[in-house]
Coordinates of C-alpha atoms in Angstrom, one line a residue:
Chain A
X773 CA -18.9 -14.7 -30.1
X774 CA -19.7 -14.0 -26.5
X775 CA -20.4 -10.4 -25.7
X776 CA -22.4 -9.3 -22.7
X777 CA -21.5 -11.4 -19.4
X778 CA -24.7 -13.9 -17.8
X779 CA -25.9 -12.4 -14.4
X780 CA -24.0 -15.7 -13.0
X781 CA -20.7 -14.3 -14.9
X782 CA -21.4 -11.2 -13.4
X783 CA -21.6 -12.6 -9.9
X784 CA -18.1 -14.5 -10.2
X785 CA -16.4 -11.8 -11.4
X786 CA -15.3 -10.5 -7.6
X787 CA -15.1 -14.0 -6.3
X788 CA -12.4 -14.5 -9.1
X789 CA -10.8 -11.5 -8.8
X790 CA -9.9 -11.8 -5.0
X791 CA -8.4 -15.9 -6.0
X792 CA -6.4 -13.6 -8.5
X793 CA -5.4 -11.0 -6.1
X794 CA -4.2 -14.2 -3.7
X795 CA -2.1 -15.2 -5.9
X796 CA -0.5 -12.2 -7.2
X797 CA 0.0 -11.5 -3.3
X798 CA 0.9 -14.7 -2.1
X799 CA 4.4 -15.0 0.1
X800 CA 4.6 -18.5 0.1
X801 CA 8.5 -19.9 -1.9
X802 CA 8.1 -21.5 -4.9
X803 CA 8.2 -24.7 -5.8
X804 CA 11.5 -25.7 -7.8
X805 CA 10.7 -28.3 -9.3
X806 CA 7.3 -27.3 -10.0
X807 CA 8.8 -23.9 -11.2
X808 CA 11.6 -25.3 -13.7
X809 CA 8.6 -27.2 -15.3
X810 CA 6.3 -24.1 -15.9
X811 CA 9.5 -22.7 -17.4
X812 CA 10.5 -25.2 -19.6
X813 CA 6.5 -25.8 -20.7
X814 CA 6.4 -21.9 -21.5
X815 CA 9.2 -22.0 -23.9
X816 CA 7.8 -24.8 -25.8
X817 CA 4.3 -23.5 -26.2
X818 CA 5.8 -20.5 -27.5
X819 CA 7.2 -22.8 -30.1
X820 CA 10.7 -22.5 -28.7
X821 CA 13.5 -25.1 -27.6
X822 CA 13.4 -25.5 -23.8
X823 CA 15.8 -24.2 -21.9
X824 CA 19.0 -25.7 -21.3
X825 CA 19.4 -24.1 -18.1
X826 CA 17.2 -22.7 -15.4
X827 CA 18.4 -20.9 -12.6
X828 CA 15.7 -20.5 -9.5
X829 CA 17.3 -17.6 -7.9
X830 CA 15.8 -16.3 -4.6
X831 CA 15.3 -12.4 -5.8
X832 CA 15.1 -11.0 -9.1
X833 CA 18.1 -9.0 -7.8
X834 CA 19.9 -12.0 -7.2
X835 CA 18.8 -13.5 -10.5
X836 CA 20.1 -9.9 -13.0
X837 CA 23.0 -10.0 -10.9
X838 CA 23.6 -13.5 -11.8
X839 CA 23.0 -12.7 -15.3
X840 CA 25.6 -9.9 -15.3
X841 CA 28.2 -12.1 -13.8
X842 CA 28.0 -14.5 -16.4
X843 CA 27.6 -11.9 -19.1
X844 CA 30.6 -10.2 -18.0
X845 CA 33.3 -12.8 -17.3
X846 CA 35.0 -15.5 -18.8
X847 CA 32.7 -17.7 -16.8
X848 CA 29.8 -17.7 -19.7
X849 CA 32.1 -18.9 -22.1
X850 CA 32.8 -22.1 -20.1
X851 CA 29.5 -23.4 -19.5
X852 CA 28.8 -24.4 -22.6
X853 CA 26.2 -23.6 -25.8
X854 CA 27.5 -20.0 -26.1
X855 CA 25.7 -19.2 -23.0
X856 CA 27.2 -15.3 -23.1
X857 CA 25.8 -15.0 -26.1
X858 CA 22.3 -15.8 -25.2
X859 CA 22.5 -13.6 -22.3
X860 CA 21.7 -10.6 -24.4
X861 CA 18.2 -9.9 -25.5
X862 CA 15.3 -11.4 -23.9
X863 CA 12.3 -13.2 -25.0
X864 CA 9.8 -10.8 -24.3
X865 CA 8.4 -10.6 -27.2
X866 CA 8.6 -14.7 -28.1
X867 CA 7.0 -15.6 -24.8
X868 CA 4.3 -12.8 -24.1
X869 CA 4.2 -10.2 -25.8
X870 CA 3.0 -11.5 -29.3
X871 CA 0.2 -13.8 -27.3
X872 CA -1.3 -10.5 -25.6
X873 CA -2.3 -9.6 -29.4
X874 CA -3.5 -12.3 -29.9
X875 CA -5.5 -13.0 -27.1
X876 CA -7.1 -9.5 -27.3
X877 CA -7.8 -10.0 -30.6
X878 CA -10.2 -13.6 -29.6
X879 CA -11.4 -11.5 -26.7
X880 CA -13.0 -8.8 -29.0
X881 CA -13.5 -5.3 -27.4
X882 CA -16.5 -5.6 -25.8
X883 CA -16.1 -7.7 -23.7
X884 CA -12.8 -7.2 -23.0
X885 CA -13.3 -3.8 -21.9
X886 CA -16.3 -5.4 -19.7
X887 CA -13.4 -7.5 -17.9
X888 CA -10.8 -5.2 -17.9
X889 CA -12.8 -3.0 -15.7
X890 CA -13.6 -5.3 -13.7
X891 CA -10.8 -7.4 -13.5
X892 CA -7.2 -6.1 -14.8
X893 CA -8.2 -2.3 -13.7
X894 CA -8.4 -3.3 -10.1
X895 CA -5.6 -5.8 -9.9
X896 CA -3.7 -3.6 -11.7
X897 CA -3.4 -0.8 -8.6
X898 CA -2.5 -2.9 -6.8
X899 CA -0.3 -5.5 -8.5
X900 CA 1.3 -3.4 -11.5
X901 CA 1.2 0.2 -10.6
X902 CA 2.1 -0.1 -6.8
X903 CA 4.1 -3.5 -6.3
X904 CA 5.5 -4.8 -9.9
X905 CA 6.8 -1.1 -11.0
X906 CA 8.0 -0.4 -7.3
X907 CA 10.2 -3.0 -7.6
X908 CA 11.0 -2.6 -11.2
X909 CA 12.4 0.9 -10.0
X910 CA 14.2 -0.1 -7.2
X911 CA 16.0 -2.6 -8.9
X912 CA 16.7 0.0 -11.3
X913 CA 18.3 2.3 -9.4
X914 CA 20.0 -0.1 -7.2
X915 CA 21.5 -2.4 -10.0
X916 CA 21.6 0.1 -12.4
X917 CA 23.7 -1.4 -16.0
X918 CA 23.6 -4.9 -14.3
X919 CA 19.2 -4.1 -14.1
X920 CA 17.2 -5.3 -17.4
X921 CA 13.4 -4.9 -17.3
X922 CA 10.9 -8.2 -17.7
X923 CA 7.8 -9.1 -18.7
X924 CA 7.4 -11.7 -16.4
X925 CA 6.2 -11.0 -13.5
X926 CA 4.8 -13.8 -12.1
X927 CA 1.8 -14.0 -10.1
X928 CA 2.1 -10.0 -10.4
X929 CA 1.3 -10.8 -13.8
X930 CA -2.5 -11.5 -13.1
X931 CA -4.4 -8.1 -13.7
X932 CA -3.5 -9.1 -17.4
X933 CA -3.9 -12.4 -17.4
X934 CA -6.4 -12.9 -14.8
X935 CA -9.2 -11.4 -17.6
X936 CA -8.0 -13.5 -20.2
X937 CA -8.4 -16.5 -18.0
X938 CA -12.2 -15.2 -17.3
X939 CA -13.2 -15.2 -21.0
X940 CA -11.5 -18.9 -21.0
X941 CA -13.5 -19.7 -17.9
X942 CA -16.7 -18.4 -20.1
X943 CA -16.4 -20.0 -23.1
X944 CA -14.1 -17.9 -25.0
X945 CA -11.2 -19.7 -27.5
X946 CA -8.1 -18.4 -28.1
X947 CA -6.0 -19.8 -31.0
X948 CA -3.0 -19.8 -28.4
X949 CA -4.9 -21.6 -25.9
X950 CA -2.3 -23.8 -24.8
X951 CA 0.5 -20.9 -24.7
X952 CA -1.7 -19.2 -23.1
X953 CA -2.3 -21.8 -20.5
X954 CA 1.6 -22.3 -20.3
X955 CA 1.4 -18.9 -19.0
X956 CA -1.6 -18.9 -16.4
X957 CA 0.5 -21.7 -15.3
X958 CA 4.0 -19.8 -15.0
X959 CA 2.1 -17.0 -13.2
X960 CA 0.3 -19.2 -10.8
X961 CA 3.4 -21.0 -9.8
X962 CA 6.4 -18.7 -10.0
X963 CA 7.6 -15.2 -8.9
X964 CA 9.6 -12.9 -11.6
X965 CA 11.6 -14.6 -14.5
X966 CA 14.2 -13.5 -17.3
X967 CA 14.2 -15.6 -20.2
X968 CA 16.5 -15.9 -22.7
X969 CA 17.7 -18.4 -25.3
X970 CA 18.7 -21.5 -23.7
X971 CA 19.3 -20.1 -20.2
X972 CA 16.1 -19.0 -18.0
X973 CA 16.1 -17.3 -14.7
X974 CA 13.0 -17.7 -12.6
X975 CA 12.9 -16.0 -8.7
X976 CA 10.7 -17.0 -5.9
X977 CA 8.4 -15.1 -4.5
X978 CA 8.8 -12.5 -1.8
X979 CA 8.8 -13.1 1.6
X980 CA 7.1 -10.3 3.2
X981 CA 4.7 -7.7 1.1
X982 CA 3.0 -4.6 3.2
X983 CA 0.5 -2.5 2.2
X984 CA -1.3 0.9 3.1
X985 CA -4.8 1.2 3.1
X986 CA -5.4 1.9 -0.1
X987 CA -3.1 -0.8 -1.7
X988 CA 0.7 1.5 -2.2
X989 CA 3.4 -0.1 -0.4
X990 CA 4.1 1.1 3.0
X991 CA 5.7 -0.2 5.7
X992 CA 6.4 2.3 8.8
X993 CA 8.6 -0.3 10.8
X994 CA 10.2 -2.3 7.9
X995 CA 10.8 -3.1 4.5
X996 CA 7.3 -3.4 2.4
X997 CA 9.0 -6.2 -0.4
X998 CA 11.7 -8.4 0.7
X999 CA 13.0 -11.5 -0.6
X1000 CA 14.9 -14.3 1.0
X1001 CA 18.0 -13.6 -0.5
X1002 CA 17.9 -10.4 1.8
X1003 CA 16.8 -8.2 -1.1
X1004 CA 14.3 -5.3 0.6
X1005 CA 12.5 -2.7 -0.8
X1006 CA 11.4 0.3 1.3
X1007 CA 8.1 2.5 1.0
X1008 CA 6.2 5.4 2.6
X1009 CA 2.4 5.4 1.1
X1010 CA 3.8 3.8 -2.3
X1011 CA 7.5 6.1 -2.5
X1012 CA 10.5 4.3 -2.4
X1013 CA 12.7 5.8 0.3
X1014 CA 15.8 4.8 1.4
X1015 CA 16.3 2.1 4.3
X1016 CA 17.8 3.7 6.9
X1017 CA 14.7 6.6 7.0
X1018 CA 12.4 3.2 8.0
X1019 CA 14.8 1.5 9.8
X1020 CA 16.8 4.3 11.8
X1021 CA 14.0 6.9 11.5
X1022 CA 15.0 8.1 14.9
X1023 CA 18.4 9.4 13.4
X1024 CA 17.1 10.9 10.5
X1025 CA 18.2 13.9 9.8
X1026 CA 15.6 16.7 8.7
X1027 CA 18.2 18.5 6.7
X1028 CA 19.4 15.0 4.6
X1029 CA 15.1 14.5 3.9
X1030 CA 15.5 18.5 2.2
X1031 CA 18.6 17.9 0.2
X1032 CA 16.7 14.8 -0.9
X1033 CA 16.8 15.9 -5.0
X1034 CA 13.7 13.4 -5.2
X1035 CA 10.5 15.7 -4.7
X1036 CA 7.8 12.6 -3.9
X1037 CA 11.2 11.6 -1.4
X1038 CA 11.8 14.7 0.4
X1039 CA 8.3 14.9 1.2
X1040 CA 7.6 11.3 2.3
X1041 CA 10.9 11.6 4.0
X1042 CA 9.2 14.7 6.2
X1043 CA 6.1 12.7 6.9
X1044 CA 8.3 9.8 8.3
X1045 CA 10.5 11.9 10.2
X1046 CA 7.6 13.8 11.8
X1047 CA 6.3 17.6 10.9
X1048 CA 7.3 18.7 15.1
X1049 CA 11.1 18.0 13.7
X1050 CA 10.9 19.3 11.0
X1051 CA 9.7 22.5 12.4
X1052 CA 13.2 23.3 13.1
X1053 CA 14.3 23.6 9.7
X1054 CA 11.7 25.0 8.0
X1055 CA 10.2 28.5 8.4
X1056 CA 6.7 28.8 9.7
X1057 CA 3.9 30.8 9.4
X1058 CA 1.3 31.4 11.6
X1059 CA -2.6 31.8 10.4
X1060 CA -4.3 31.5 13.4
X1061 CA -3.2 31.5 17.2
X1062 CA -5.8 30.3 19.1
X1063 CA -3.9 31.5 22.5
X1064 CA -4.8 28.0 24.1
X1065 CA -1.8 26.0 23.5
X1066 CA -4.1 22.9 24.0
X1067 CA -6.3 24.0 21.1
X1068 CA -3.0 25.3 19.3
X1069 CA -2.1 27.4 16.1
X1070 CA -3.0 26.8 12.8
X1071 CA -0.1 27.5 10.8
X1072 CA 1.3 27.0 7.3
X1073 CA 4.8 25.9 5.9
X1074 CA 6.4 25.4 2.9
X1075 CA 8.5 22.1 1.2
X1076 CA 11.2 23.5 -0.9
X1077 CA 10.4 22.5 -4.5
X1078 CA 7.0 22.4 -3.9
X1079 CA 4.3 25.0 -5.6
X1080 CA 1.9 25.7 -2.3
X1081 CA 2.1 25.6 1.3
X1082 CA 0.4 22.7 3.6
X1083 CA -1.7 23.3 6.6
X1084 CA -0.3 22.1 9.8
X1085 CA -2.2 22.5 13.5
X1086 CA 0.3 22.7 16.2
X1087 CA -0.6 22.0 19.3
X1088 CA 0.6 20.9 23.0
X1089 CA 0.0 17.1 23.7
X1090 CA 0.0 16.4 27.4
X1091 CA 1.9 13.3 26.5
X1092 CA 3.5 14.0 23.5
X1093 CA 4.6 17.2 23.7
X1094 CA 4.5 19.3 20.5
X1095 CA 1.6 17.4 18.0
X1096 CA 1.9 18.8 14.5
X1097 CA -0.6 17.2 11.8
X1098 CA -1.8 18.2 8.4
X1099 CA -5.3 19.6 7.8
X1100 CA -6.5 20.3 4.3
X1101 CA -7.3 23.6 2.9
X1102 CA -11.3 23.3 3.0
X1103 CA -13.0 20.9 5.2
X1104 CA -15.2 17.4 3.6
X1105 CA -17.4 17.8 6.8
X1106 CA -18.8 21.3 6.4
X1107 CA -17.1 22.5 2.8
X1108 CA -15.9 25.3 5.1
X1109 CA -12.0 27.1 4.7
X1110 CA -10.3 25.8 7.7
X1111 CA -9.0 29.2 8.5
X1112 CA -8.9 28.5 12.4
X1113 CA -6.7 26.1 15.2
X1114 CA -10.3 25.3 16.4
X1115 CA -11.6 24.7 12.4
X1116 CA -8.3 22.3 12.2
X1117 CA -9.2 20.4 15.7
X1118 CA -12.5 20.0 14.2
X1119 CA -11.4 18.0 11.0
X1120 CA -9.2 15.8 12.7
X1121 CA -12.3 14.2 14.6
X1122 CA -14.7 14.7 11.9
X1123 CA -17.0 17.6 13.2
X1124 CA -18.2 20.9 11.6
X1125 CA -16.2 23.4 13.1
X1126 CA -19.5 25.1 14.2
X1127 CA -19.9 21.8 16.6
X1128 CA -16.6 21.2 17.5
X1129 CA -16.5 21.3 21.4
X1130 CA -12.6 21.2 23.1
X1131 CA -12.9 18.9 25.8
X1132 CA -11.5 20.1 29.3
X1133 CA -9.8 16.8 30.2
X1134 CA -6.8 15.2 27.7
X1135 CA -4.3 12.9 28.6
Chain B
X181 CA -27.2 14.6 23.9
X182 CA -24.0 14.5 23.5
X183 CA -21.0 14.8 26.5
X184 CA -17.7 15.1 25.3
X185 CA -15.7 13.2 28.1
X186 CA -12.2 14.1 26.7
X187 CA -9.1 12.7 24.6
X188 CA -6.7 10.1 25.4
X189 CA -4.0 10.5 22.5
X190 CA -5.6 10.7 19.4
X191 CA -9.3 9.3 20.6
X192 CA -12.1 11.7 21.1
X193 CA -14.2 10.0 24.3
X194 CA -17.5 11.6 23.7
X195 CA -20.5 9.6 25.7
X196 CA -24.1 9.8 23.5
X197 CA -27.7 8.9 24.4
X198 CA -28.1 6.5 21.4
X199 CA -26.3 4.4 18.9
X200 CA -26.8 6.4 15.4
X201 CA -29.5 5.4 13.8
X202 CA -29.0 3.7 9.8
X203 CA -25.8 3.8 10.5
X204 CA -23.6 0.6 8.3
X205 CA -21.0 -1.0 11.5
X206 CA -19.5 -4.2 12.0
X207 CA -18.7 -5.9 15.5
X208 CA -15.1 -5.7 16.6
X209 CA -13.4 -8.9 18.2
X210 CA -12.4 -8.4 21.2
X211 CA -8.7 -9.5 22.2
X212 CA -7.1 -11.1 24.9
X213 CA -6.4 -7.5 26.9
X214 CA -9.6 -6.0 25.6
X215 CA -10.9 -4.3 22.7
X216 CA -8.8 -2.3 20.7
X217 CA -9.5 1.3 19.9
X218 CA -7.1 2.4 18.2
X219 CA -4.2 0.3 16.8
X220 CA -0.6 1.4 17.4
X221 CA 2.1 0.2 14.7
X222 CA 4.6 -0.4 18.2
X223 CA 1.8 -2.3 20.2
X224 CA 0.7 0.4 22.5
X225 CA -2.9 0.1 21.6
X226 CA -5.4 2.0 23.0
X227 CA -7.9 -0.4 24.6
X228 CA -12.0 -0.7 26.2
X229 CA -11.6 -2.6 29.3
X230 CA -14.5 -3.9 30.9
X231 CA -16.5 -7.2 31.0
X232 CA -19.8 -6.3 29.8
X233 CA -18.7 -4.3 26.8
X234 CA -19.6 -4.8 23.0
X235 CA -17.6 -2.5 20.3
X236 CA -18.7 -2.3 16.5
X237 CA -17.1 0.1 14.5
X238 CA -18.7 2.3 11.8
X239 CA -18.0 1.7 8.0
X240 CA -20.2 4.6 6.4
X241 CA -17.5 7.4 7.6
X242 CA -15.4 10.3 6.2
X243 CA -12.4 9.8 4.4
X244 CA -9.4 8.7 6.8
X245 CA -11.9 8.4 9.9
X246 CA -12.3 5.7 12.3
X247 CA -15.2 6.0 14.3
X248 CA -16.0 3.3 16.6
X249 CA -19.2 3.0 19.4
X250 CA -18.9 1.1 22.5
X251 CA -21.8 -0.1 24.5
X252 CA -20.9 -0.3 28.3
X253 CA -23.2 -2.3 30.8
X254 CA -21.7 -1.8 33.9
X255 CA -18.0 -0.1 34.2
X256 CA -15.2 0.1 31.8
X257 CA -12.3 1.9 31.1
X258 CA -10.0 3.3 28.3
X259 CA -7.0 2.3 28.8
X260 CA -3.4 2.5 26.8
X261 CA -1.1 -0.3 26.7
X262 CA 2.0 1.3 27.1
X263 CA 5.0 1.5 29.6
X264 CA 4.3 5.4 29.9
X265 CA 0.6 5.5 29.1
X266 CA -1.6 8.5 28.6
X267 CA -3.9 8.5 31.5
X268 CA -7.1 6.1 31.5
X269 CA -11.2 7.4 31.4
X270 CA -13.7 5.6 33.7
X271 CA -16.6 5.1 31.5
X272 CA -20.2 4.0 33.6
X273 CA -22.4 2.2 31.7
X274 CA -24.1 4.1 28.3
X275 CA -23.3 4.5 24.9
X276 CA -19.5 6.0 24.0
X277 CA -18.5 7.5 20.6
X278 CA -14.7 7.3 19.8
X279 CA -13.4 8.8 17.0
X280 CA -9.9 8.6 15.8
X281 CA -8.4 11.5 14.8
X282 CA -7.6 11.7 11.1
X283 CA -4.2 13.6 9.6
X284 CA -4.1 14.8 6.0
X285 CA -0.7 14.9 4.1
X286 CA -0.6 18.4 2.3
X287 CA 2.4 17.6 0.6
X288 CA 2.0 14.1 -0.6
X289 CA -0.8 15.1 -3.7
X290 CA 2.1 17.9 -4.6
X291 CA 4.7 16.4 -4.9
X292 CA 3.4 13.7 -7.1
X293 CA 1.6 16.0 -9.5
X294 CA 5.8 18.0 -9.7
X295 CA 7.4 14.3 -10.1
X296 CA 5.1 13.1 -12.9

């Protein structure tokens, strides 16, 4: 049994990881064809019947609404092989679910653990956490009774698979091997699916996928997920928001973002709409007055539903007009409270307050 | 010896005797209208105009910093693409610091610690 990874193993493991990450990002459509026979070779490596039907579907949105159309009218009943019926549970468990066991199991923990580190961990902020269950929760909330979770995510399935696929690469047999590879190959070539018995739904990829910097959804200008069917999925730094705060931000009303129930909302929502707006609706606090308004005030305010204030500096832009940012509490430059307009002006650029200089000339 | 020159927007312009020493940076490409200092999400970059300039842009910095250095034989200038542009610096030659100012979201940490 292979435990410990060579020095060679060691020194693929990024170079594979990024070829996962490509895939599990990748915007390009699917192949139909290609796609239908991933589909149908999944089924029967799971030792089930193929599917009668496969619908490609351009969204996963379009795909459960699809799903609950047939469920939900006569029109099930007329295509044949008590299709209704099979529209109820889904094969999770048939298709994946029982092979994960079973793979971990050939794996052993060691090194498993070894390549979930430094495989599935890292794809899995970015790939699960951020862009599978951010769209998992928007379709949620926007399908609602028609929405049905999946296991298959496609290429976003790859921080699981992709460190079962190194310990193939390795040397490592599974006693699913070929199910296994049925699945590398559903993940490499598809988008999301829904699977049930005799009818399958599988969705093409997304169109257009944005990121922050450190991975979460975000998009300032436009959607972060969307789909070809039209299907669009908004985000500020990883929180779903609603379209209309990314699309018509400029209309956005400060008093809709607070009566936003959602707490992670309402305070994305304030960061999108701009902290100088939101000024007028929320009560502030001044800590320090620097009596320069070029240098500014340091001042604090307060979210509703939120435990502590945040630091703000407030200052006048020559441009801009009114400029007001957040500062933290205590500064990573000097460890120092930032207590002062001037200490705030020095974090923004990186200086310790006690070398900050404020130049004479800003434009 | 440092000389802070000013800000334009959200750059500090501050001109220095000497690159840093052990310092990690990577050279910037430089685009059609010249380098960009600092990228704007509706195009109105901030840009080093000149045409003996080199940028490189520093990788070992604080969380949410940008700190970029360029090298200026002969004249350049800071400019901002924009239809109402914040006014442009003359730089002569020497060595210029720019650093992008950074903001911090007090709120964001917060409210994710209430939702979960």
């Amino acid at each position: 049994m292979i435990t410990e990874l060579t020095a060679e193993q060691e020194a693929l493991l990024p170079v594979f990881r990024e070829q996962c990450r490509a895939i599990g990002l990748s915007t390009e459509p699917i192949d139909k064809n290609e796609a239908k026979d991933a589909v149908s070779n999944l089924y029967t490596e799971a030792g089930l019947e193929a599917p009668k039907m496969i619908f490609v579907c351009q969204s996963p949105a379009q795909a459960l609404l699809m799903r609950a159309i047939l469920r939900n009218t006569n029109l099930g009943d007329n295509l044949g092989d008590n299709l209704k019926a099979n529209l109820g549970d889904n094969l999770g468990d048939n298709l994946g679910a029982n092979l994960r066991d079973n793979l971990w199991d050939n794996l052993g923990d060691n090194l498993g653990d070894n390549l979930w580190d430094n495989l599935g961990d890292n794809l899995w902020d970015n790939l699960g956490d951020n862009l599978g269950d951010n769209l998992g929760e928007n379709l949620g909330e926007n399908l609602r009774r028609a929405y049905e979770y999946t296991y298959f995510l496609g290429g976003q399935d790859m921080p699981w698979l992709a460190f079962y696929k190194f310990g193939q690469m390795i040397g490592v047999t599974y006693e699913r091997q070929q199910h296994f590879d049925a699945y590398w190959r559903y993940a490499e070539t598809c988008g999301w699916g829904y699977f049930y018995q005799n009818v399958a739904f599988v969705c093409d990829r997304p169109t257009t996928l944005a990121f922050d910097n450190d991975g979460r959804p975000h998009n300032e200008t436009g959607p972060t997920i969307e789909f070809s069917d039209g299907y669009k999925v908004y985000n500020w730094h990883g929180t779903s928001v609603p379209a209309h705060w990314i699309e018509d931000k400029e209309n956005l009303s400060p008093l809709e973002v607070l009566r936003t129930e959602n707490v992670e909302q309402r305070a994305a929502g304030a960061a999108i709409i701009g902290w100088p707006k939101m000024l007028s609706v929320l009560d502030a606090k001044v800590i320090h007055d620097s009596g320069n308004p070029d240098i500014g005030q340091l001042i604090e305010l307060a979210l509703p539903g939120l435990p502590e204030p945040g630091r703000f500096l407030k200052a006048e832009c020559p441009r801009n007009g009114t400029i007001c940012e957040g500062v933290p509490y205590i500064s990573d430059i000097d460890g120092l409270p930032i207590d002062t307009a001037i200490a705030a002006q020095a974090w923004r650029i990186g200086d310790p307050q006690s070398d900050y200089i404020h130049p004479e000339k800003r434009t | 010896m440092k000389q802070v020159i000013g800000h334009q927007g959200e750059i500090r312009i501050v001109k220095i005797d000497a690159l840093p020493a052990d310092m990690q940076a990577e050279a910037t490409d430089k685009g059609q209208k010249g380098f960009i200092i600092s990228h704007s999400e509706n195009g109105n970059h901030h840009l080093l105009v000149g045409d003996n300039v080199a940028v490189i842009e520093r990788q070992d910095v604080p969380s949410g910093m940008q700190i970029l250095y360029g090298i200026v034989s002969g004249d350049a200038e800071l400019v901002q693409d924009a239809a109402t542009p914040h006014d442009g610096f003359s730089l002569p030659e020497g060595f210029y610091e720019f650093r992008i100012s950074r903001e911090y979201d007090p709120f964001a940490q917060q409210a994710r610690r209430v939702a979960d």
